[in-house]
């Protein structure tokens, strides 16, 4: 009986050891490059330079401002959407970033100077191809109204 308890105890200890957090894999060169594109994109917003911000998008890019909206598709539609609020963006504060293959995920606080919004807290999901953003979808965690 003692051997059975010991074996069971060792089995549970082994399972408990496997249940701990696994170390994140090192980013590949492509993932590092994609993260840099997204970081540069986020850093471009305070310039209020529409051409600079749009230079990060692929011609067939898509953007969805929140999970409650349908995405706009195509460079002109994305340009029009971004132009509608670019001037009230104070900046994007990237809190944490993850990358996996062509995907980059960042948690952000986006700060605004108008439009009834002071701060948006959420997660951006970016799909990149050939160094350009093909899709950018944002998901809201919380809002702080002005």
PDB file of C-alpha atoms in Angstrom:
ATOM      1  CA  UNK A   1       0.000   0.000   0.000  1.00  0.00           C
ATOM      2  CA  UNK A   2       2.810   2.397   0.766  1.00  0.00           C
ATOM      3  CA  UNK A   3       4.302   1.830  -2.697  1.00  0.00           C
ATOM      4  CA  UNK A   4       0.935   2.670  -4.306  1.00  0.00           C
ATOM      5  CA  UNK A   5       0.629   5.925  -2.398  1.00  0.00           C
ATOM      6  CA  UNK A   6       4.214   6.854  -3.204  1.00  0.00           C
ATOM      7  CA  UNK A   7       3.719   6.123  -6.897  1.00  0.00           C
ATOM      8  CA  UNK A   8       0.473   8.090  -6.945  1.00  0.00           C
ATOM      9  CA  UNK A   9       2.156  10.943  -5.118  1.00  0.00           C
ATOM     10  CA  UNK A  10       5.000  11.022  -7.621  1.00  0.00           C
ATOM     11  CA  UNK A  11       2.505  10.959 -10.494  1.00  0.00           C
ATOM     12  CA  UNK A  12       0.613  13.939  -9.084  1.00  0.00           C
ATOM     13  CA  UNK A  13       3.859  15.774  -8.442  1.00  0.00           C
ATOM     14  CA  UNK A  14       4.864  15.161 -12.065  1.00  0.00           C
ATOM     15  CA  UNK A  15       1.524  16.447 -13.347  1.00  0.00           C
ATOM     16  CA  UNK A  16       1.726  19.488 -11.066  1.00  0.00           C
ATOM     17  CA  UNK A  17       5.194  20.217 -12.430  1.00  0.00           C
ATOM     18  CA  UNK A  18       3.862  20.147 -15.995  1.00  0.00           C
ATOM     19  CA  UNK A  19       0.997  22.466 -15.136  1.00  0.00           C
ATOM     20  CA  UNK A  20       3.311  25.434 -14.519  1.00  0.00           C
ATOM     21  CA  UNK A  21       3.759  28.215 -17.078  1.00  0.00           C
ATOM     22  CA  UNK A  22       5.793  27.257 -20.091  1.00  0.00           C
ATOM     23  CA  UNK A  23       8.533  29.593 -21.254  1.00  0.00           C
ATOM     24  CA  UNK A  24       7.635  31.608 -24.336  1.00  0.00           C
ATOM     25  CA  UNK A  25       9.504  30.656 -27.474  1.00  0.00           C
ATOM     26  CA  UNK A  26      12.023  33.107 -28.864  1.00  0.00           C
ATOM     27  CA  UNK A  27      10.554  35.193 -31.693  1.00  0.00           C
ATOM     28  CA  UNK A  28      11.671  34.348 -35.219  1.00  0.00           C
ATOM     29  CA  UNK A  29      13.281  37.010 -37.398  1.00  0.00           C
ATOM     30  CA  UNK A  30       9.952  37.484 -39.212  1.00  0.00           C
ATOM     31  CA  UNK A  31       8.049  37.841 -35.928  1.00  0.00           C
ATOM     32  CA  UNK A  32      10.587  40.419 -34.697  1.00  0.00           C
ATOM     33  CA  UNK A  33      10.211  42.341 -37.965  1.00  0.00           C
ATOM     34  CA  UNK A  34       6.397  42.211 -37.718  1.00  0.00           C
ATOM     35  CA  UNK A  35       6.495  43.489 -34.128  1.00  0.00           C
ATOM     36  CA  UNK A  36       8.745  46.349 -35.265  1.00  0.00           C
ATOM     37  CA  UNK A  37       6.256  47.279 -38.014  1.00  0.00           C
ATOM     38  CA  UNK A  38       3.378  47.335 -35.511  1.00  0.00           C
ATOM     39  CA  UNK A  39       5.419  49.306 -32.961  1.00  0.00           C
ATOM     40  CA  UNK A  40       6.433  51.840 -35.632  1.00  0.00           C
ATOM     41  CA  UNK A  41       2.807  52.060 -36.755  1.00  0.00           C
ATOM     42  CA  UNK A  42       1.628  52.770 -33.209  1.00  0.00           C
ATOM     43  CA  UNK A  43       4.402  55.349 -32.737  1.00  0.00           C
ATOM     44  CA  UNK A  44       3.366  57.175 -35.946  1.00  0.00           C
ATOM     45  CA  UNK A  45      -0.079  58.242 -34.696  1.00  0.00           C
ATOM     46  CA  UNK A  46       0.898  61.353 -32.676  1.00  0.00           C
ATOM     47  CA  UNK A  47       2.374  62.859 -35.864  1.00  0.00           C
ATOM     48  CA  UNK A  48      -1.182  63.118 -37.276  1.00  0.00           C
ATOM     49  CA  UNK A  49       0.417  62.408 -40.663  1.00  0.00           C
ATOM     50  CA  UNK A  50      -2.172  60.353 -42.555  1.00  0.00           C
ATOM     51  CA  UNK A  51       0.261  59.293 -45.286  1.00  0.00           C
ATOM     52  CA  UNK A  52       2.773  58.086 -42.700  1.00  0.00           C
ATOM     53  CA  UNK A  53       0.144  56.091 -40.780  1.00  0.00           C
ATOM     54  CA  UNK A  54      -1.277  54.580 -43.966  1.00  0.00           C
ATOM     55  CA  UNK A  55       2.179  53.620 -45.262  1.00  0.00           C
ATOM     56  CA  UNK A  56       2.079  50.615 -42.921  1.00  0.00           C
ATOM     57  CA  UNK A  57      -1.031  49.120 -44.615  1.00  0.00           C
ATOM     58  CA  UNK A  58      -1.206  46.738 -47.550  1.00  0.00           C
ATOM     59  CA  UNK A  59      -3.378  47.865 -50.466  1.00  0.00           C
ATOM     60  CA  UNK A  60      -5.964  45.234 -49.518  1.00  0.00           C
ATOM     61  CA  UNK A  61      -5.849  46.197 -45.820  1.00  0.00           C
ATOM     62  CA  UNK A  62      -8.799  45.928 -43.459  1.00  0.00           C
ATOM     63  CA  UNK A  63      -9.512  47.718 -40.177  1.00  0.00           C
ATOM     64  CA  UNK A  64     -12.118  47.183 -37.499  1.00  0.00           C
ATOM     65  CA  UNK A  65     -12.248  49.865 -34.825  1.00  0.00           C
ATOM     66  CA  UNK A  66     -14.088  47.718 -32.259  1.00  0.00           C
ATOM     67  CA  UNK A  67     -15.601  44.284 -31.985  1.00  0.00           C
ATOM     68  CA  UNK A  68     -19.041  45.917 -32.312  1.00  0.00           C
ATOM     69  CA  UNK A  69     -18.348  47.206 -35.842  1.00  0.00           C
ATOM     70  CA  UNK A  70     -17.910  45.619 -39.227  1.00  0.00           C
ATOM     71  CA  UNK A  71     -14.421  46.005 -40.707  1.00  0.00           C
ATOM     72  CA  UNK A  72     -13.755  48.468 -43.489  1.00  0.00           C
ATOM     73  CA  UNK A  73     -11.829  46.915 -46.355  1.00  0.00           C
ATOM     74  CA  UNK A  74      -9.486  48.327 -48.958  1.00  0.00           C
ATOM     75  CA  UNK A  75      -6.891  51.079 -48.693  1.00  0.00           C
ATOM     76  CA  UNK A  76      -9.307  53.945 -49.386  1.00  0.00           C
ATOM     77  CA  UNK A  77     -11.919  52.754 -46.880  1.00  0.00           C
ATOM     78  CA  UNK A  78      -9.243  52.270 -44.202  1.00  0.00           C
ATOM     79  CA  UNK A  79      -7.781  55.695 -45.024  1.00  0.00           C
ATOM     80  CA  UNK A  80     -11.190  57.342 -44.687  1.00  0.00           C
ATOM     81  CA  UNK A  81     -11.875  55.652 -41.333  1.00  0.00           C
ATOM     82  CA  UNK A  82      -8.491  56.565 -39.868  1.00  0.00           C
ATOM     83  CA  UNK A  83      -8.732  60.123 -41.192  1.00  0.00           C
ATOM     84  CA  UNK A  84     -12.020  60.533 -39.303  1.00  0.00           C
ATOM     85  CA  UNK A  85     -10.276  60.415 -35.903  1.00  0.00           C
ATOM     86  CA  UNK A  86      -6.517  60.748 -36.506  1.00  0.00           C
ATOM     87  CA  UNK A  87      -6.361  64.369 -35.309  1.00  0.00           C
ATOM     88  CA  UNK A  88      -7.731  63.550 -31.842  1.00  0.00           C
ATOM     89  CA  UNK A  89      -5.211  60.767 -31.164  1.00  0.00           C
ATOM     90  CA  UNK A  90      -2.694  61.839 -28.546  1.00  0.00           C
ATOM     91  CA  UNK A  91      -0.798  58.561 -28.685  1.00  0.00           C
ATOM     92  CA  UNK A  92      -0.830  54.784 -28.402  1.00  0.00           C
ATOM     93  CA  UNK A  93       0.805  53.385 -25.274  1.00  0.00           C
ATOM     94  CA  UNK A  94       1.785  49.771 -25.953  1.00  0.00           C
ATOM     95  CA  UNK A  95       1.702  47.792 -22.716  1.00  0.00           C
ATOM     96  CA  UNK A  96       2.506  44.270 -23.880  1.00  0.00           C
ATOM     97  CA  UNK A  97       3.153  42.575 -27.211  1.00  0.00           C
ATOM     98  CA  UNK A  98       2.988  38.965 -28.396  1.00  0.00           C
ATOM     99  CA  UNK A  99       3.874  37.593 -31.814  1.00  0.00           C
ATOM    100  CA  UNK A 100       3.148  34.289 -33.505  1.00  0.00           C
ATOM    101  CA  UNK A 101       3.926  33.811 -37.185  1.00  0.00           C
ATOM    102  CA  UNK A 102       2.250  36.595 -39.183  1.00  0.00           C
ATOM    103  CA  UNK A 103       0.189  37.727 -36.157  1.00  0.00           C
ATOM    104  CA  UNK A 104       1.043  40.478 -33.664  1.00  0.00           C
ATOM    105  CA  UNK A 105      -1.105  41.115 -30.600  1.00  0.00           C
ATOM    106  CA  UNK A 106      -0.665  44.198 -28.469  1.00  0.00           C
ATOM    107  CA  UNK A 107      -2.402  45.455 -25.368  1.00  0.00           C
ATOM    108  CA  UNK A 108      -2.644  49.233 -25.523  1.00  0.00           C
ATOM    109  CA  UNK A 109      -3.925  52.370 -23.908  1.00  0.00           C
ATOM    110  CA  UNK A 110      -4.897  54.755 -26.723  1.00  0.00           C
ATOM    111  CA  UNK A 111      -5.105  58.362 -25.530  1.00  0.00           C
ATOM    112  CA  UNK A 112      -7.370  60.971 -27.135  1.00  0.00           C
ATOM    113  CA  UNK A 113      -7.854  64.740 -26.924  1.00  0.00           C
ATOM    114  CA  UNK A 114     -11.454  64.912 -28.112  1.00  0.00           C
ATOM    115  CA  UNK A 115     -14.419  63.056 -29.480  1.00  0.00           C
ATOM    116  CA  UNK A 116     -15.796  62.374 -26.014  1.00  0.00           C
ATOM    117  CA  UNK A 117     -13.125  59.770 -25.310  1.00  0.00           C
ATOM    118  CA  UNK A 118     -10.106  60.168 -23.042  1.00  0.00           C
ATOM    119  CA  UNK A 119      -8.616  56.654 -23.123  1.00  0.00           C
ATOM    120  CA  UNK A 120      -9.321  53.329 -24.788  1.00  0.00           C
ATOM    121  CA  UNK A 121      -7.849  50.160 -23.259  1.00  0.00           C
ATOM    122  CA  UNK A 122      -7.844  47.123 -25.478  1.00  0.00           C
ATOM    123  CA  UNK A 123      -6.071  44.560 -27.588  1.00  0.00           C
ATOM    124  CA  UNK A 124      -5.052  45.051 -31.181  1.00  0.00           C
ATOM    125  CA  UNK A 125      -4.736  42.026 -33.438  1.00  0.00           C
ATOM    126  CA  UNK A 126      -2.628  42.571 -36.533  1.00  0.00           C
ATOM    127  CA  UNK A 127      -2.090  40.213 -39.467  1.00  0.00           C
ATOM    128  CA  UNK A 128       0.955  41.120 -41.559  1.00  0.00           C
ATOM    129  CA  UNK A 129       2.229  39.962 -44.920  1.00  0.00           C
ATOM    130  CA  UNK A 130       5.422  41.130 -46.617  1.00  0.00           C
ATOM    131  CA  UNK A 131       5.990  43.760 -43.923  1.00  0.00           C
ATOM    132  CA  UNK A 132       2.559  45.387 -44.305  1.00  0.00           C
ATOM    133  CA  UNK A 133      -0.575  45.302 -42.161  1.00  0.00           C
ATOM    134  CA  UNK A 134      -3.277  43.325 -43.975  1.00  0.00           C
ATOM    135  CA  UNK A 135      -5.760  43.296 -41.074  1.00  0.00           C
ATOM    136  CA  UNK A 136      -6.010  45.370 -37.889  1.00  0.00           C
ATOM    137  CA  UNK A 137      -8.847  44.483 -35.521  1.00  0.00           C
ATOM    138  CA  UNK A 138      -9.242  46.063 -32.076  1.00  0.00           C
ATOM    139  CA  UNK A 139     -11.034  44.556 -29.071  1.00  0.00           C
ATOM    140  CA  UNK A 140     -12.136  46.776 -26.199  1.00  0.00           C
ATOM    141  CA  UNK A 141     -11.330  46.015 -22.565  1.00  0.00           C
ATOM    142  CA  UNK A 142     -12.479  49.362 -21.146  1.00  0.00           C
ATOM    143  CA  UNK A 143     -13.096  53.009 -22.041  1.00  0.00           C
ATOM    144  CA  UNK A 144     -12.582  56.239 -20.169  1.00  0.00           C
ATOM    145  CA  UNK A 145     -14.919  58.958 -21.400  1.00  0.00           C
ATOM    146  CA  UNK A 146     -13.812  62.580 -21.422  1.00  0.00           C
TER     147      UNK A 146
END
